[in-house]
Amino acid sequence: MMKMTNDKQLATQALAAVLDNALTESEITNLLEIPKKPEMGDLAFPVFSLAKTLRKAPNMIALDIVEKLSQDGFEKIVATGPYVNFFLDKSATMTSVLSAILEQGEDYATVAPNGEKVAIDMSSPNIAKPFSIGHLRSTVIGDALAEIYRKIGYTPVRINHLGDWGKQFGMLIVAYKKYGDEAAIRQHPISELLKLYVRINAEAAEDPTIDESAREWFLKLENGDAEALALWQWFRDESLVEFDRIYQELGVTFDSMNGEAFYNDKMSEIIDILADKQLLTESEGATVVELEGFENPALIKKSDGATLYITRDLAAALYRKRTYDFAKSIYVVGQEQSGHFKQLKAVLDKMGYAWSEDIYHVPFGLVTKAGKKLSTRKGNVILLEPTIQEAVKRAQAQIEAKNPDLPNKAVVAHEVGVGAIKFYDLKNERLNGYDFNLEEMVSFEGETGPYVQYAHARIQSILKKADFKPEAVIGQSFSLSDDESWAIVKLLQAFPDVINRAARLFEPSAIAKYAINLAQAFNKYYAHTRILEESSEKAARLSLAYATGVVLKESLRLLGVEAPEEM
């Protein structure tokens, strides 16, 4: 794979050569900024950190540095107050960036496999409950992180840690035995089970004996009671049929579907290890691990002997380390579980597992509807399957209006509708929640998935009209003099840095926002430039369009969104 010149590296090396070890190369790189205004240059180095050591005014330090710097590889380097501003050699940079993308295509910014695995605990819906918009965030954030990590050399392992165990199954069994209609459940399993779950929870709020019965049934389930296990298996099997259908709609697959129940026979080993290491103590009849710096201990077993989430998560963490030998283990779970994952890491650390440092909780904010929190227990949910159907229907209506003769309209509408829902979720910084708005999601205008998809399709149309072949221009030099093409080149050059930042911060929104910026930059260029007009710049203009199309498509792919050739 061809290595493209990194201008941050070039600036870092130039600065390191004249700073006499006052800063390390990594310190210099971290200080480099992109100026807010293009006329201030392409990179800026603030010298404030050198003022104390050199005992000089920052603006004088900047002037001294510029005098000593080699200008090789740059159009010019100037001192502006306390900054050293670097202006890139536009022709050299444009040729370097476009050539890399022309040669590598979708492999641009791809790092060779490093042999290390990243386990990603994602999606994890609860059995016997419908797949709602609330489950979407974990699913699409986890799926995007898997592709982002694959892009930088890791092997992702997608794990769907199904919520198929716990007291809620005791609650559901109580509800089924009290009001259940087997025929109705077989006909409409999830909706009927949801009705039972909502009804029993409403009653439990008034009658504490229901909660007690639910605990008793869950304990029976843990102890292998035949009736409890048969009902649980039935609820699980019916749920997976629906989940599989929705995952197919979303285009999401998993390497493991081992849910909480899978670890039922693996918890005794955890308890034995904790006991051997003398970490267990008793508190009000329950078995706990005391943790320094925590308000409460980690509750390992309740007084009735029932296990908890943390017991199963400890077993899961150990199983995953043994099975996958992960370099990182990522849990894409809502931010309300932050305390739980801090306890999980702390207990693993006390158990002597140094790899507890490789566990990362990746929290996210809530999806709301008209500003209100969604709740399955209260029956206030937005179901995902009908939402996808409505999004596809809206996409199809817009396609019919804009391009009625488009071939494969149904396929494209599905790609646009599903992509719109995913992109809207992923463009939000994950810690920020968002209010669900389907009309805004599926719009072809604004900062949306369809807007980015449409920019990509427009580029493919231009390239098709020109019969552009990337192999025909490889090896050429490229030079365009306008500011709009230069803005695109700088964005294309930044793509590898954006991917690394998204991985480092577990933040797919960095890619989504980048895709929006690139689509906007290209649309601005397209509005002011006759790309297909015959001139000495035509090859460079088409190469720029091709490179933009490649990177837009790859950005969307990393987010799990399709890029139709026509729309």
Coordinates of N, CA and C in Angstrom, one line a residue, residues 175-353:
A175 N -46.6 -13.5 34.9 CA -47.6 -12.9 34.1 C -48.3 -14.0 33.2
Y176 N -47.5 -14.8 32.6 CA -48.0 -15.9 31.7 C -48.9 -16.9 32.4
K177 N -48.4 -17.3 33.6 CA -49.2 -18.2 34.4 C -50.5 -17.6 34.9
K178 N -50.5 -16.3 35.0 CA -51.7 -15.6 35.6 C -52.7 -15.3 34.4
Y179 N -52.2 -14.8 33.3 CA -53.1 -14.3 32.2 C -52.8 -14.9 30.8
G180 N -51.8 -15.7 30.7 CA -51.3 -16.0 29.4 C -52.2 -16.8 28.5
D181 N -52.2 -16.6 27.2 CA -53.0 -17.3 26.2 C -52.0 -17.8 25.2
E182 N -51.8 -19.2 25.3 CA -50.7 -19.8 24.5 C -51.0 -19.6 23.0
A183 N -52.2 -19.7 22.5 CA -52.5 -19.5 21.1 C -52.2 -18.1 20.6
A184 N -52.6 -17.1 21.5 CA -52.3 -15.7 21.1 C -50.8 -15.4 21.0
I185 N -50.1 -16.0 22.0 CA -48.6 -15.8 22.0 C -48.0 -16.4 20.8
R186 N -48.5 -17.6 20.4 CA -47.9 -18.3 19.2 C -48.1 -17.5 17.9
Q187 N -49.3 -16.8 17.9 CA -49.6 -16.1 16.7 C -48.9 -14.7 16.6
H188 N -48.8 -14.0 17.8 CA -48.1 -12.7 17.8 C -47.2 -12.7 19.1
P189 N -46.1 -13.5 19.0 CA -45.3 -13.7 20.2 C -44.8 -12.4 21.0
I190 N -44.1 -11.5 20.3 CA -43.5 -10.4 21.0 C -44.6 -9.4 21.5
S191 N -45.6 -9.1 20.6 CA -46.6 -8.1 21.1 C -47.4 -8.6 22.3
E192 N -47.7 -9.9 22.2 CA -48.4 -10.5 23.4 C -47.6 -10.6 24.6
L193 N -46.3 -10.9 24.5 CA -45.4 -11.0 25.7 C -45.2 -9.6 26.2
L194 N -45.2 -8.6 25.4 CA -45.0 -7.2 25.8 C -46.2 -6.8 26.6
K195 N -47.4 -7.1 26.1 CA -48.7 -6.8 26.9 C -48.6 -7.4 28.3
L196 N -48.2 -8.7 28.3 CA -48.1 -9.3 29.6 C -47.1 -8.6 30.6
Y197 N -46.0 -8.3 30.0 CA -44.9 -7.6 30.8 C -45.4 -6.3 31.3
V198 N -46.0 -5.5 30.5 CA -46.5 -4.2 30.9 C -47.6 -4.3 32.0
R199 N -48.5 -5.3 31.7 CA -49.6 -5.5 32.7 C -49.1 -5.9 34.1
I200 N -48.1 -6.9 34.1 CA -47.7 -7.4 35.4 C -46.9 -6.3 36.1
N201 N -46.1 -5.5 35.4 CA -45.3 -4.4 36.1 C -46.2 -3.4 36.7
A202 N -47.3 -3.1 36.0 CA -48.3 -2.1 36.5 C -48.9 -2.7 37.8
E203 N -49.2 -4.0 37.8 CA -49.8 -4.6 39.0 C -48.8 -4.7 40.1
A204 N -47.5 -4.9 39.8 CA -46.5 -5.1 40.8 C -46.3 -3.8 41.6
A205 N -46.5 -2.7 40.9 CA -46.4 -1.4 41.6 C -47.4 -1.2 42.7
E206 N -48.5 -2.0 42.6 CA -49.5 -1.9 43.7 C -49.5 -3.1 44.6
D207 N -48.9 -4.2 44.1 CA -48.9 -5.5 44.9 C -47.5 -6.1 45.0
P208 N -46.9 -5.9 46.2 CA -45.5 -6.4 46.4 C -45.3 -7.9 46.3
T209 N -46.4 -8.6 46.5 CA -46.3 -10.1 46.4 C -45.9 -10.6 45.0
I210 N -46.3 -9.8 44.0 CA -46.0 -10.2 42.6 C -44.4 -10.1 42.4
D211 N -43.8 -9.1 43.0 CA -42.3 -9.0 42.9 C -41.7 -10.2 43.6
E212 N -42.2 -10.6 44.7 CA -41.7 -11.8 45.4 C -41.9 -13.0 44.6
S213 N -43.0 -13.2 44.0 CA -43.3 -14.4 43.1 C -42.3 -14.4 42.0
A214 N -42.0 -13.2 41.4 CA -41.1 -13.2 40.2 C -39.7 -13.6 40.7
R215 N -39.3 -13.2 41.9 CA -38.0 -13.6 42.4 C -37.9 -15.1 42.6
E216 N -39.0 -15.7 43.1 CA -39.0 -17.1 43.3 C -38.9 -17.9 42.0
W217 N -39.6 -17.4 41.0 CA -39.6 -18.1 39.7 C -38.2 -18.0 39.0
F218 N -37.6 -16.8 39.2 CA -36.2 -16.7 38.6 C -35.2 -17.6 39.4
L219 N -35.4 -17.8 40.6 CA -34.5 -18.7 41.4 C -34.7 -20.1 40.9
K220 N -36.0 -20.5 40.6 CA -36.3 -21.8 40.0 C -35.6 -22.0 38.7
L221 N -35.7 -20.9 37.9 CA -35.0 -20.9 36.6 C -33.5 -21.2 36.8
E222 N -32.9 -20.4 37.7 CA -31.4 -20.6 37.9 C -31.1 -22.0 38.4
N223 N -32.1 -22.6 39.1 CA -31.8 -24.0 39.7 C -32.3 -25.1 38.7
G224 N -32.7 -24.7 37.5 CA -32.9 -25.7 36.5 C -34.3 -26.3 36.5
D225 N -35.3 -25.7 37.1 CA -36.7 -26.2 37.2 C -37.2 -26.4 35.7
A226 N -37.8 -27.6 35.5 CA -38.2 -27.9 34.1 C -39.2 -27.0 33.5
E227 N -40.3 -26.7 34.3 CA -41.3 -25.8 33.8 C -40.8 -24.4 33.5
A228 N -40.0 -23.8 34.4 CA -39.4 -22.5 34.2 C -38.5 -22.5 33.0
L229 N -37.7 -23.5 32.8 CA -36.7 -23.6 31.7 C -37.5 -23.7 30.4
A230 N -38.6 -24.5 30.4 CA -39.4 -24.7 29.1 C -40.0 -23.4 28.7
L231 N -40.6 -22.6 29.6 CA -41.2 -21.3 29.3 C -40.1 -20.3 28.8
W232 N -39.0 -20.3 29.6 CA -37.9 -19.4 29.2 C -37.4 -19.7 27.8
Q233 N -37.2 -21.0 27.4 CA -36.7 -21.4 26.1 C -37.7 -20.9 25.0
W234 N -39.0 -21.1 25.3 CA -40.0 -20.7 24.3 C -40.0 -19.2 24.1
F235 N -39.9 -18.4 25.2 CA -39.9 -17.0 25.0 C -38.6 -16.6 24.2
R236 N -37.5 -17.2 24.5 CA -36.2 -16.9 23.9 C -36.3 -17.2 22.3
D237 N -36.8 -18.4 22.0 CA -36.8 -18.8 20.6 C -37.7 -17.9 19.8
E238 N -38.9 -17.5 20.3 CA -39.8 -16.7 19.6 C -39.1 -15.3 19.4
S239 N -38.4 -14.8 20.4 CA -37.8 -13.5 20.3 C -36.7 -13.4 19.2
L240 N -35.9 -14.5 19.2 CA -34.8 -14.5 18.2 C -35.3 -14.5 16.8
V241 N -36.4 -15.1 16.5 CA -36.9 -15.0 15.1 C -37.2 -13.5 14.7
E242 N -37.8 -12.8 15.7 CA -38.0 -11.4 15.4 C -36.7 -10.6 15.3
F243 N -35.8 -10.8 16.2 CA -34.6 -10.1 16.2 C -33.8 -10.3 15.0
D244 N -33.7 -11.6 14.5 CA -33.0 -11.9 13.3 C -33.5 -11.1 12.1
R245 N -34.8 -11.0 12.0 CA -35.4 -10.3 10.9 C -35.0 -8.8 10.9
I246 N -35.0 -8.2 12.1 CA -34.6 -6.8 12.2 C -33.1 -6.6 11.9
Y247 N -32.3 -7.5 12.4 CA -30.8 -7.4 12.1 C -30.6 -7.5 10.6
Q248 N -31.3 -8.4 9.9 CA -31.2 -8.5 8.5 C -31.6 -7.1 7.8
E249 N -32.6 -6.5 8.3 CA -33.1 -5.2 7.8 C -31.9 -4.2 8.0
L250 N -31.3 -4.2 9.1 CA -30.2 -3.3 9.5 C -28.9 -3.6 8.8
G251 N -28.8 -4.9 8.3 CA -27.5 -5.3 7.7 C -26.4 -5.5 8.8
V252 N -26.8 -5.9 10.0 CA -25.9 -6.1 11.1 C -25.8 -7.6 11.4
T253 N -24.5 -8.1 11.5 CA -24.3 -9.5 11.9 C -23.5 -9.6 13.2
F254 N -23.4 -10.8 13.8 CA -22.7 -11.0 15.0 C -21.8 -12.3 14.9
D255 N -20.7 -12.2 15.7 CA -19.8 -13.4 15.7 C -20.3 -14.3 16.9
S256 N -21.0 -13.7 17.9 CA -21.5 -14.5 19.0 C -22.8 -14.0 19.5
M257 N -23.7 -14.9 19.8 CA -25.1 -14.5 20.3 C -25.2 -15.1 21.7
N258 N -24.0 -15.3 22.4 CA -24.0 -15.8 23.8 C -24.6 -14.7 24.7
G259 N -25.8 -14.9 25.2 CA -26.4 -13.9 26.1 C -26.0 -14.3 27.6
E260 N -26.8 -13.6 28.5 CA -26.5 -13.8 29.9 C -26.7 -15.3 30.3
A261 N -27.6 -16.0 29.8 CA -27.9 -17.4 30.2 C -26.7 -18.3 29.9
F262 N -25.9 -18.0 28.9 CA -24.8 -18.8 28.5 C -23.8 -18.9 29.7
Y263 N -23.8 -17.9 30.5 CA -22.8 -17.8 31.6 C -23.3 -18.4 32.9
N264 N -24.5 -19.0 32.9 CA -25.1 -19.5 34.1 C -24.3 -20.6 34.8
D265 N -23.6 -21.4 33.9 CA -22.8 -22.5 34.5 C -21.3 -22.1 34.7
K266 N -21.0 -20.8 34.4 CA -19.7 -20.3 34.5 C -19.4 -19.4 35.7
M267 N -20.5 -19.1 36.4 CA -20.4 -18.2 37.5 C -19.8 -18.8 38.8
S268 N -20.0 -20.1 38.9 CA -19.5 -20.8 40.1 C -17.9 -20.7 40.1
E269 N -17.3 -20.7 38.9 CA -15.8 -20.5 38.9 C -15.4 -19.1 39.4
I270 N -16.2 -18.1 39.0 CA -15.9 -16.8 39.4 C -16.0 -16.7 41.0
I271 N -17.1 -17.3 41.5 CA -17.3 -17.2 43.0 C -16.1 -18.0 43.7
D272 N -15.7 -19.1 43.1 CA -14.6 -19.9 43.6 C -13.3 -19.0 43.6
I273 N -13.0 -18.4 42.5 CA -11.8 -17.5 42.4 C -11.8 -16.4 43.5
L274 N -13.0 -15.8 43.6 CA -13.1 -14.7 44.5 C -12.9 -15.2 46.0
A275 N -13.5 -16.4 46.2 CA -13.3 -17.0 47.5 C -11.9 -17.4 47.8
D276 N -11.2 -18.0 46.8 CA -9.8 -18.4 47.0 C -8.9 -17.2 47.2
K277 N -9.3 -16.0 46.6 CA -8.4 -14.8 46.8 C -8.9 -14.0 48.1
Q278 N -9.9 -14.6 48.8 CA -10.4 -14.0 50.0 C -10.9 -12.6 49.8
L279 N -11.7 -12.5 48.7 CA -12.3 -11.2 48.3 C -13.7 -11.1 48.7
L280 N -14.4 -12.2 49.1 CA -15.8 -12.2 49.4 C -16.1 -11.9 50.9
T281 N -17.0 -11.1 51.1 CA -17.5 -10.9 52.5 C -19.0 -10.9 52.5
E282 N -19.6 -11.0 53.7 CA -21.1 -11.1 53.8 C -21.6 -9.7 54.3
S283 N -22.7 -9.3 53.7 CA -23.3 -8.0 54.1 C -24.8 -8.2 54.0
E284 N -25.5 -8.1 55.2 CA -26.9 -8.3 55.3 C -27.4 -9.5 54.6
G285 N -26.7 -10.7 54.7 CA -27.0 -11.9 54.1 C -26.6 -12.1 52.7
A286 N -26.2 -11.0 52.0 CA -25.7 -11.1 50.6 C -24.2 -11.3 50.6
T287 N -23.7 -11.8 49.5 CA -22.2 -12.0 49.3 C -21.7 -10.8 48.4
V288 N -20.7 -10.1 48.9 CA -20.2 -8.9 48.2 C -18.7 -8.9 48.1
V289 N -18.2 -8.0 47.2 CA -16.7 -7.7 47.2 C -16.6 -6.2 47.6
E290 N -15.9 -6.0 48.7 CA -15.7 -4.6 49.1 C -14.7 -3.9 48.2
L291 N -15.1 -2.6 47.8 CA -14.2 -1.9 46.8 C -13.9 -0.5 47.4
E292 N -12.6 -0.2 47.4 CA -12.2 1.1 47.9 C -12.6 2.2 46.9
G293 N -13.1 3.3 47.5 CA -13.4 4.4 46.6 C -14.8 4.3 46.0
F294 N -15.6 3.3 46.4 CA -16.9 3.1 45.9 C -17.9 3.2 47.0
E295 N -19.0 3.8 46.7 CA -20.1 4.1 47.8 C -20.6 2.7 48.2
N296 N -20.8 1.8 47.3 CA -21.4 0.5 47.6 C -20.4 -0.6 47.2
P297 N -20.5 -1.8 47.9 CA -19.7 -2.9 47.4 C -20.3 -3.5 46.2
A298 N -19.5 -4.4 45.5 CA -20.0 -5.2 44.3 C -20.8 -6.3 44.9
L299 N -22.1 -6.4 44.5 CA -23.0 -7.4 45.0 C -23.0 -8.6 44.1
I300 N -22.4 -9.7 44.6 CA -22.1 -10.9 43.8 C -23.3 -11.9 43.9
K301 N -23.8 -12.1 45.1 CA -25.0 -13.0 45.2 C -26.0 -12.4 46.2
K302 N -27.3 -12.4 45.9 CA -28.3 -11.9 46.8 C -28.4 -12.9 48.0
S303 N -29.2 -12.4 49.0 CA -29.4 -13.2 50.2 C -30.1 -14.5 49.9
D304 N -30.9 -14.5 48.8 CA -31.6 -15.8 48.4 C -30.8 -16.7 47.5
G305 N -29.5 -16.3 47.2 CA -28.6 -17.1 46.4 C -28.6 -16.7 44.9
A306 N -29.6 -15.9 44.5 CA -29.6 -15.5 43.1 C -28.4 -14.6 42.7
T307 N -28.0 -14.8 41.5 CA -26.8 -14.0 41.0 C -27.3 -12.7 40.4
L308 N -26.4 -11.8 40.1 CA -26.7 -10.5 39.5 C -25.9 -10.3 38.2
Y309 N -26.2 -9.1 37.6 CA -25.5 -8.7 36.3 C -24.0 -8.9 36.5
I310 N -23.5 -8.3 37.6 CA -22.0 -8.3 37.7 C -21.4 -9.7 37.8
T311 N -22.1 -10.6 38.4 CA -21.6 -12.0 38.5 C -21.5 -12.6 37.1
R312 N -22.5 -12.3 36.3 CA -22.5 -12.9 34.9 C -21.5 -12.1 34.0
D313 N -21.4 -10.8 34.3 CA -20.4 -10.0 33.5 C -19.0 -10.4 33.8
L314 N -18.7 -10.7 35.1 CA -17.3 -11.2 35.4 C -17.0 -12.5 34.7
A315 N -18.0 -13.4 34.7 CA -17.9 -14.7 34.0 C -17.7 -14.4 32.5
A316 N -18.4 -13.5 31.9 CA -18.3 -13.2 30.5 C -17.0 -12.6 30.2
A317 N -16.5 -11.7 31.0 CA -15.2 -11.0 30.8 C -14.1 -12.1 30.7
L318 N -14.1 -13.0 31.7 CA -13.1 -14.0 31.8 C -13.2 -15.0 30.6
Y319 N -14.4 -15.4 30.2 CA -14.6 -16.2 29.0 C -14.1 -15.6 27.8
R320 N -14.4 -14.3 27.6 CA -14.0 -13.6 26.4 C -12.5 -13.4 26.3
K321 N -11.8 -13.2 27.4 CA -10.4 -13.1 27.4 C -9.7 -14.4 27.0
R322 N -10.3 -15.5 27.6 CA -9.7 -16.8 27.2 C -10.0 -17.2 25.8
T323 N -11.2 -16.8 25.3 CA -11.7 -17.2 24.0 C -11.0 -16.4 22.9
Y324 N -11.0 -15.1 23.1 CA -10.6 -14.2 22.0 C -9.2 -13.5 22.3
D325 N -8.7 -13.6 23.5 CA -7.5 -12.9 23.9 C -7.5 -11.5 23.3
F326 N -8.5 -10.7 23.7 CA -8.7 -9.4 23.1 C -7.6 -8.4 23.5
A327 N -7.4 -7.5 22.6 CA -6.5 -6.3 23.0 C -7.3 -5.3 23.7
K328 N -8.6 -5.2 23.3 CA -9.6 -4.3 23.9 C -10.9 -5.0 24.0
S329 N -11.6 -4.8 25.1 CA -13.0 -5.3 25.2 C -13.9 -4.1 25.5
I330 N -14.8 -3.8 24.5 CA -15.6 -2.6 24.5 C -17.0 -3.0 24.8
Y331 N -17.6 -2.3 25.7 CA -19.0 -2.5 26.1 C -19.8 -1.3 25.6
V332 N -20.7 -1.4 24.6 CA -21.5 -0.3 24.1 C -22.8 -0.3 24.8
V333 N -22.9 0.3 26.0 CA -24.0 0.2 26.9 C -24.3 1.6 27.4
G334 N -25.6 1.9 27.6 CA -26.1 3.3 28.0 C -25.3 3.8 29.2
Q335 N -25.2 5.2 29.3 CA -24.4 5.8 30.3 C -25.0 5.6 31.7
E336 N -26.2 5.1 31.8 CA -26.7 4.9 33.2 C -26.1 3.7 33.8
Q337 N -25.3 2.9 33.0 CA -24.6 1.7 33.5 C -23.1 2.0 33.9
S338 N -22.7 3.3 33.9 CA -21.3 3.6 34.1 C -20.8 3.1 35.4
G339 N -21.6 3.2 36.5 CA -21.2 2.7 37.8 C -21.0 1.2 37.8
H340 N -21.8 0.5 37.1 CA -21.7 -1.0 37.0 C -20.3 -1.4 36.4
F341 N -20.0 -0.7 35.3 CA -18.7 -1.1 34.6 C -17.5 -0.6 35.4
K342 N -17.6 0.4 36.1 CA -16.5 0.8 37.0 C -16.3 -0.3 38.1
Q343 N -17.4 -0.8 38.6 CA -17.3 -1.9 39.6 C -16.7 -3.2 38.9
L344 N -17.2 -3.5 37.7 CA -16.7 -4.6 37.0 C -15.2 -4.6 36.8
K345 N -14.6 -3.5 36.4 CA -13.2 -3.3 36.2 C -12.5 -3.4 37.6
A346 N -13.0 -2.8 38.6 CA -12.4 -2.8 39.9 C -12.3 -4.2 40.5
V347 N -13.4 -5.0 40.3 CA -13.4 -6.4 40.8 C -12.4 -7.3 40.0
L348 N -12.3 -7.1 38.7 CA -11.4 -7.9 37.9 C -9.9 -7.5 38.3
D349 N -9.7 -6.2 38.6 CA -8.4 -5.8 39.0 C -8.0 -6.4 40.3
K350 N -9.0 -6.5 41.3 CA -8.7 -7.1 42.6 C -8.5 -8.6 42.4
M351 N -9.0 -9.2 41.4 CA -8.8 -10.6 41.1 C -7.4 -10.9 40.5
G352 N -6.7 -9.8 40.2 CA -5.3 -9.9 39.7 C -5.2 -10.0 38.2
Y353 N -6.3 -9.6 37.5 CA -6.3 -9.6 36.0 C -5.8 -8.2 35.5

